[in-house]
Coordinates of C-alpha atoms in Angstrom, one line a residue:
M1 CA 73.7 112.0 95.9
R2 CA 75.7 109.7 98.0
P3 CA 78.6 107.6 96.6
S4 CA 77.6 104.7 94.4
V5 CA 78.0 101.1 95.7
G6 CA 78.4 97.9 93.7
V7 CA 77.4 94.7 95.5
V8 CA 78.8 91.3 94.4
I9 CA 76.8 88.2 95.4
P10 CA 78.5 85.0 94.2
T11 CA 76.4 81.8 94.0
R12 CA 76.5 78.3 92.8
G13 CA 72.8 78.2 92.1
D14 CA 72.1 75.7 94.8
R15 CA 70.4 78.1 97.3
P16 CA 67.2 79.1 95.6
G17 CA 65.7 80.1 98.9
P18 CA 68.5 82.1 100.7
L19 CA 69.7 83.8 97.5
P20 CA 66.5 85.9 96.8
A21 CA 66.5 86.8 100.5
A22 CA 70.1 88.0 100.3
L23 CA 69.3 90.0 97.3
T24 CA 66.2 91.5 98.9
G25 CA 68.2 92.5 102.0
V26 CA 70.6 94.4 99.7
L27 CA 67.9 96.1 97.7
A28 CA 66.0 97.1 100.8
Q29 CA 68.8 99.2 102.2
E30 CA 67.8 102.8 102.9
Y31 CA 70.7 104.4 101.2
A32 CA 70.5 107.6 99.2
G33 CA 72.8 106.6 96.4
R34 CA 73.0 104.3 93.4
V35 CA 73.3 100.6 94.2
E36 CA 74.4 98.1 91.5
V37 CA 74.0 94.5 92.3
V38 CA 76.0 91.8 90.4
V39 CA 75.0 88.2 91.0
V40 CA 77.8 86.0 89.8
A41 CA 76.9 82.4 88.8
D42 CA 79.9 80.1 89.5
G43 CA 79.8 76.7 87.9
V44 CA 76.2 77.0 86.8
P45 CA 74.6 78.7 83.8
A46 CA 73.7 82.3 84.5
S47 CA 70.2 81.6 83.1
V48 CA 69.6 79.2 86.0
V49 CA 70.5 81.9 88.6
A50 CA 68.5 84.5 86.7
Q51 CA 65.4 82.4 87.0
Q52 CA 66.0 82.0 90.8
V53 CA 66.1 85.7 91.4
S54 CA 63.6 86.8 88.6
G55 CA 60.9 87.7 91.1
V56 CA 63.2 89.9 93.1
A57 CA 65.2 91.3 90.2
G58 CA 62.2 91.9 88.1
Y59 CA 60.7 94.1 90.8
A60 CA 64.0 95.9 91.6
A61 CA 65.9 96.3 88.4
G62 CA 65.5 99.8 87.1
S63 CA 63.1 100.9 89.8
D64 CA 63.5 104.2 91.5
A65 CA 62.2 103.9 95.0
G66 CA 62.5 107.1 97.1
G67 CA 65.1 108.4 94.6
D68 CA 67.4 105.5 95.1
L69 CA 68.3 103.8 91.8
R70 CA 68.7 100.0 92.1
T71 CA 69.9 97.8 89.3
V72 CA 70.4 94.0 89.3
R73 CA 72.2 91.9 86.7
V74 CA 73.3 88.2 86.6
L75 CA 76.4 87.0 84.8
G76 CA 78.6 84.0 84.8
N77 CA 82.0 83.7 86.4
R78 CA 84.6 84.9 83.9
R79 CA 87.7 84.2 85.9
A80 CA 89.1 81.2 87.9
A81 CA 86.4 78.8 89.0
G82 CA 85.4 79.2 92.7
L83 CA 84.6 81.9 95.1
P84 CA 87.6 84.2 94.6
G85 CA 87.2 84.2 90.9
A86 CA 83.5 84.9 91.2
R87 CA 84.1 87.9 93.5
N88 CA 86.7 89.3 91.1
T89 CA 84.4 88.9 88.2
G90 CA 81.9 91.1 90.0
I91 CA 84.5 93.7 90.9
S92 CA 85.8 93.8 87.3
V93 CA 82.4 94.8 85.8
L94 CA 81.5 97.5 88.4
G95 CA 82.2 101.2 87.9
T96 CA 80.9 102.3 91.3
D97 CA 82.7 104.3 94.0
Y98 CA 82.5 101.4 96.5
V99 CA 82.4 97.6 96.2
A100 CA 80.7 95.4 98.8
F101 CA 80.3 91.6 99.2
C102 CA 77.3 89.6 100.3
D103 CA 77.3 85.8 100.4
D104 CA 74.2 84.2 98.9
D105 CA 73.1 82.7 102.3
D106 CA 73.6 85.8 104.4
L107 CA 71.4 88.8 105.0
W108 CA 72.2 92.5 105.3
L109 CA 70.2 94.1 108.1
P110 CA 68.7 97.7 107.9
G111 CA 71.2 100.5 108.1
K112 CA 74.2 98.4 107.1
L113 CA 75.2 100.2 103.9
A114 CA 74.5 103.8 105.1
A115 CA 76.5 103.3 108.3
Q116 CA 79.6 101.9 106.6
V117 CA 79.7 104.4 103.8
A118 CA 79.4 107.2 106.4
A119 CA 82.2 105.7 108.5
L120 CA 84.5 105.5 105.4
E121 CA 83.6 109.0 104.2
E122 CA 84.6 110.4 107.6
E123 CA 88.1 108.9 107.2
P124 CA 89.4 109.6 103.7
D125 CA 92.7 107.7 104.3
A126 CA 90.8 104.5 105.0
G127 CA 89.6 102.3 102.2
F128 CA 88.0 99.2 103.8
A129 CA 85.2 98.8 106.3
S130 CA 83.5 95.9 108.2
C131 CA 80.8 95.6 110.8
A132 CA 79.6 93.4 113.6
V133 CA 77.4 90.4 112.7
E134 CA 74.6 88.3 114.1
V135 CA 75.3 84.6 113.8
E136 CA 72.2 82.5 113.0
Y137 CA 72.4 78.8 113.7
G138 CA 69.1 76.8 113.9
D139 CA 66.7 78.9 115.9
R140 CA 69.5 80.8 117.7
R141 CA 71.0 84.2 116.9
V142 CA 74.2 85.3 118.6
P143 CA 75.7 88.8 118.1
R144 CA 79.5 88.9 117.6
L145 CA 81.0 92.3 118.3
A146 CA 84.7 93.3 117.8
G147 CA 84.8 95.7 120.8
T148 CA 86.6 98.3 118.7
G149 CA 86.0 100.8 115.9
R150 CA 89.3 100.0 114.2
V151 CA 90.5 96.6 113.3
T152 CA 94.3 96.5 112.9
H153 CA 96.6 94.0 111.3
R154 CA 97.7 92.8 114.7
H155 CA 94.0 92.2 115.7
L156 CA 93.7 89.9 112.7
T157 CA 96.9 88.2 113.3
R158 CA 96.1 87.3 116.9
S159 CA 92.5 86.3 116.1
R160 CA 90.6 85.5 112.9
M161 CA 87.9 87.9 114.2
M162 CA 85.0 86.2 112.5
M163 CA 82.8 89.3 112.7
V164 CA 85.2 90.8 110.0
H165 CA 83.2 88.6 107.7
S166 CA 83.2 88.7 103.9
S167 CA 79.5 89.7 103.9
T168 CA 80.4 92.8 105.9
F169 CA 83.2 94.0 103.5
L170 CA 82.8 97.4 101.9
F171 CA 85.8 99.0 100.2
R172 CA 86.8 101.7 97.7
R173 CA 86.9 100.4 94.2
G174 CA 90.4 99.7 93.1
W175 CA 91.6 99.3 96.7
T176 CA 92.0 95.5 96.6
W177 CA 91.2 92.3 94.8
V178 CA 90.6 88.8 96.0
D179 CA 93.6 86.4 95.7
E180 CA 92.5 83.6 93.3
S181 CA 95.3 81.3 94.4
A182 CA 93.5 80.5 97.7
P183 CA 93.1 76.7 97.6
A184 CA 89.4 75.8 97.1
G185 CA 88.6 79.4 98.0
Q186 CA 89.6 78.8 101.7
N187 CA 90.5 81.8 103.8
E188 CA 90.4 84.3 100.8
D189 CA 88.4 86.7 103.0
W190 CA 90.8 86.5 105.9
D191 CA 93.7 87.1 103.5
L192 CA 91.9 90.0 102.0
A193 CA 91.2 91.6 105.4
L194 CA 94.8 91.1 106.5
R195 CA 96.1 92.8 103.4
A196 CA 93.7 95.7 103.8
A197 CA 94.5 96.2 107.4
W198 CA 98.2 96.2 106.6
R199 CA 97.6 99.3 104.4
H200 CA 95.3 101.1 107.0
P201 CA 93.2 99.9 110.0
I202 CA 89.8 98.6 108.9
V203 CA 87.0 101.0 109.8
H204 CA 84.6 98.8 111.8
V205 CA 81.0 99.7 112.7
D206 CA 80.6 97.6 115.8
R207 CA 76.8 97.0 115.5
P208 CA 75.3 93.7 114.1
L209 CA 74.3 94.8 110.6
V210 CA 74.7 91.5 108.8
R211 CA 73.1 88.2 109.7
V212 CA 75.5 85.3 109.0
R213 CA 73.7 82.1 108.5
W214 CA 75.6 79.0 109.6
G215 CA 74.7 75.5 108.9
S216 CA 74.6 75.6 105.1
S217 CA 78.2 76.5 104.4
H218 CA 79.9 74.8 101.5
Y219 CA 83.1 74.6 103.6
V220 CA 82.0 72.8 106.7
G221 CA 83.4 69.3 106.7
R222 CA 85.8 69.8 103.8
W223 CA 88.7 69.1 106.1
A224 CA 91.4 68.6 103.5
D225 CA 90.5 71.9 101.9
R226 CA 90.6 73.6 105.2
I227 CA 94.1 72.2 105.9
A228 CA 95.3 73.4 102.5
G229 CA 93.8 76.9 103.2
L230 CA 95.4 77.2 106.7
E231 CA 98.8 76.1 105.3
W232 CA 98.4 78.6 102.5
M233 CA 97.8 81.4 105.1
L234 CA 100.9 80.4 107.1
A235 CA 103.0 80.6 103.9
R236 CA 101.5 83.9 102.8
H237 CA 101.5 85.6 106.2
P238 CA 104.6 84.8 108.2
G239 CA 103.4 87.1 110.9
L240 CA 100.8 84.5 111.9
A241 CA 103.5 82.1 113.2
A242 CA 105.3 85.0 114.9
E243 CA 102.3 85.8 117.1
P244 CA 102.0 83.1 119.8
R245 CA 98.3 83.4 120.3
G246 CA 97.5 83.5 116.6
A247 CA 99.9 80.7 115.8
A248 CA 98.4 78.4 118.5
R249 CA 95.0 79.0 117.1
V250 CA 96.0 78.1 113.6
Y251 CA 98.0 75.1 114.7
G252 CA 95.0 74.0 116.9
Q253 CA 92.7 74.3 113.9
L254 CA 95.1 72.2 111.8
A255 CA 95.2 69.6 114.5
F256 CA 91.4 69.5 114.6
C257 CA 91.1 69.1 110.8
H258 CA 93.6 66.2 110.8
A259 CA 91.8 64.6 113.7
A260 CA 88.5 64.9 111.8
L261 CA 90.2 63.0 108.9
G262 CA 91.4 60.3 111.3
R263 CA 95.0 61.3 111.0
R264 CA 96.0 60.8 114.6
R265 CA 99.7 61.3 114.1
E266 CA 99.3 64.6 112.3
A267 CA 96.7 65.7 114.9
A268 CA 99.1 65.0 117.7
R269 CA 102.0 66.8 115.9
W270 CA 100.0 70.0 115.3
S271 CA 98.5 69.8 118.9
L272 CA 102.0 69.7 120.3
R273 CA 103.0 72.8 118.2
A274 CA 99.8 74.6 119.4
F275 CA 100.7 73.8 123.1
S276 CA 104.2 74.9 122.5
A277 CA 103.1 78.3 121.2
R278 CA 100.4 78.7 123.8
P279 CA 100.1 76.3 126.7
G280 CA 96.5 75.3 127.3
E281 CA 95.3 76.2 123.7
P282 CA 91.8 74.8 123.8
R283 CA 91.6 73.8 120.1
A284 CA 94.6 71.4 120.6
A285 CA 92.9 69.7 123.5
V286 CA 89.7 69.3 121.5
A287 CA 91.6 68.0 118.6
L288 CA 93.2 65.3 120.8
A289 CA 89.8 64.3 122.1
V290 CA 88.5 64.0 118.5
A291 CA 91.6 62.0 117.5
G292 CA 91.1 59.7 120.5
G293 CA 87.4 59.0 119.5
L294 CA 86.0 60.7 122.6
V295 CA 83.9 63.1 120.6
S296 CA 83.0 63.5 117.0
P297 CA 84.0 66.6 115.0
R298 CA 80.3 67.2 114.1
A299 CA 79.4 67.3 117.8
V300 CA 82.1 69.8 118.5
L301 CA 81.1 72.1 115.7
H302 CA 77.4 71.9 116.7
A303 CA 78.2 72.9 120.3
L304 CA 80.4 75.8 119.2
H305 CA 77.9 77.0 116.6
L306 CA 75.2 77.2 119.2
R307 CA 77.3 79.9 120.9
G308 CA 78.0 81.7 117.6
H309 CA 81.6 80.4 117.4
G310 CA 83.6 78.1 115.2
I311 CA 86.7 76.0 115.8

């Protein structure tokens, strides 16, 4: 019997199509161990979410396919409202060896769970794993690889490394919790990965084993929340400002968010800081173009998403 795995799927109940698909992708994993799935309803009655997944959960709950016990339960968020509290609610009720996350609009691909558990079992000192992803946007799918089997704290300081995505996270239970002080749930996953990598390099399976579906995110266009989240990260992780490339990226993102809100002065100020940290930082140049009305923030994001990238 392989180690048991608990999977936390937070949802607001507004994705009745993607949510059952996400649950199906988890339950379909060919993994020779017990898998407990907790779907956490955040800001919506658990009964509503239970109805949405009733077809999938009714088929999977308590079944024993090929010797692999799969259980599914739905419960309400018992902690702070929002994504971090929903994730921690799931962690708190699990008694499994490992904990994994899956967003309600993403999809685990075949082999994801077995590959990550095997990688962690081979390295007892490690407690946290991720994997490469396949970004789906419209009818396009773009693989995003890390180019390494170990993601260090410096990797994550220099670059956000979007393939180290929350839906790829697998960690030993008790290893870490999500910080519920993240403003509007912004950057809680990046913060979690940075804290994990500080303890020990993240074990990374550099194959696209999760399909990340862009275009339906709750966070796109919430510019004020994104600003608050980036400033929160700078305050929590001083090393971000100490690394020129990483600092320029964050400053450029802040410039872009302010430009999207029409705050030209703030956009110019953050662009200048980005250029000072790293001359030629592309995000700063794009932010100035948005602030000057040469291009819309929506057009910029659309062009980047087609390539599997964000700002």
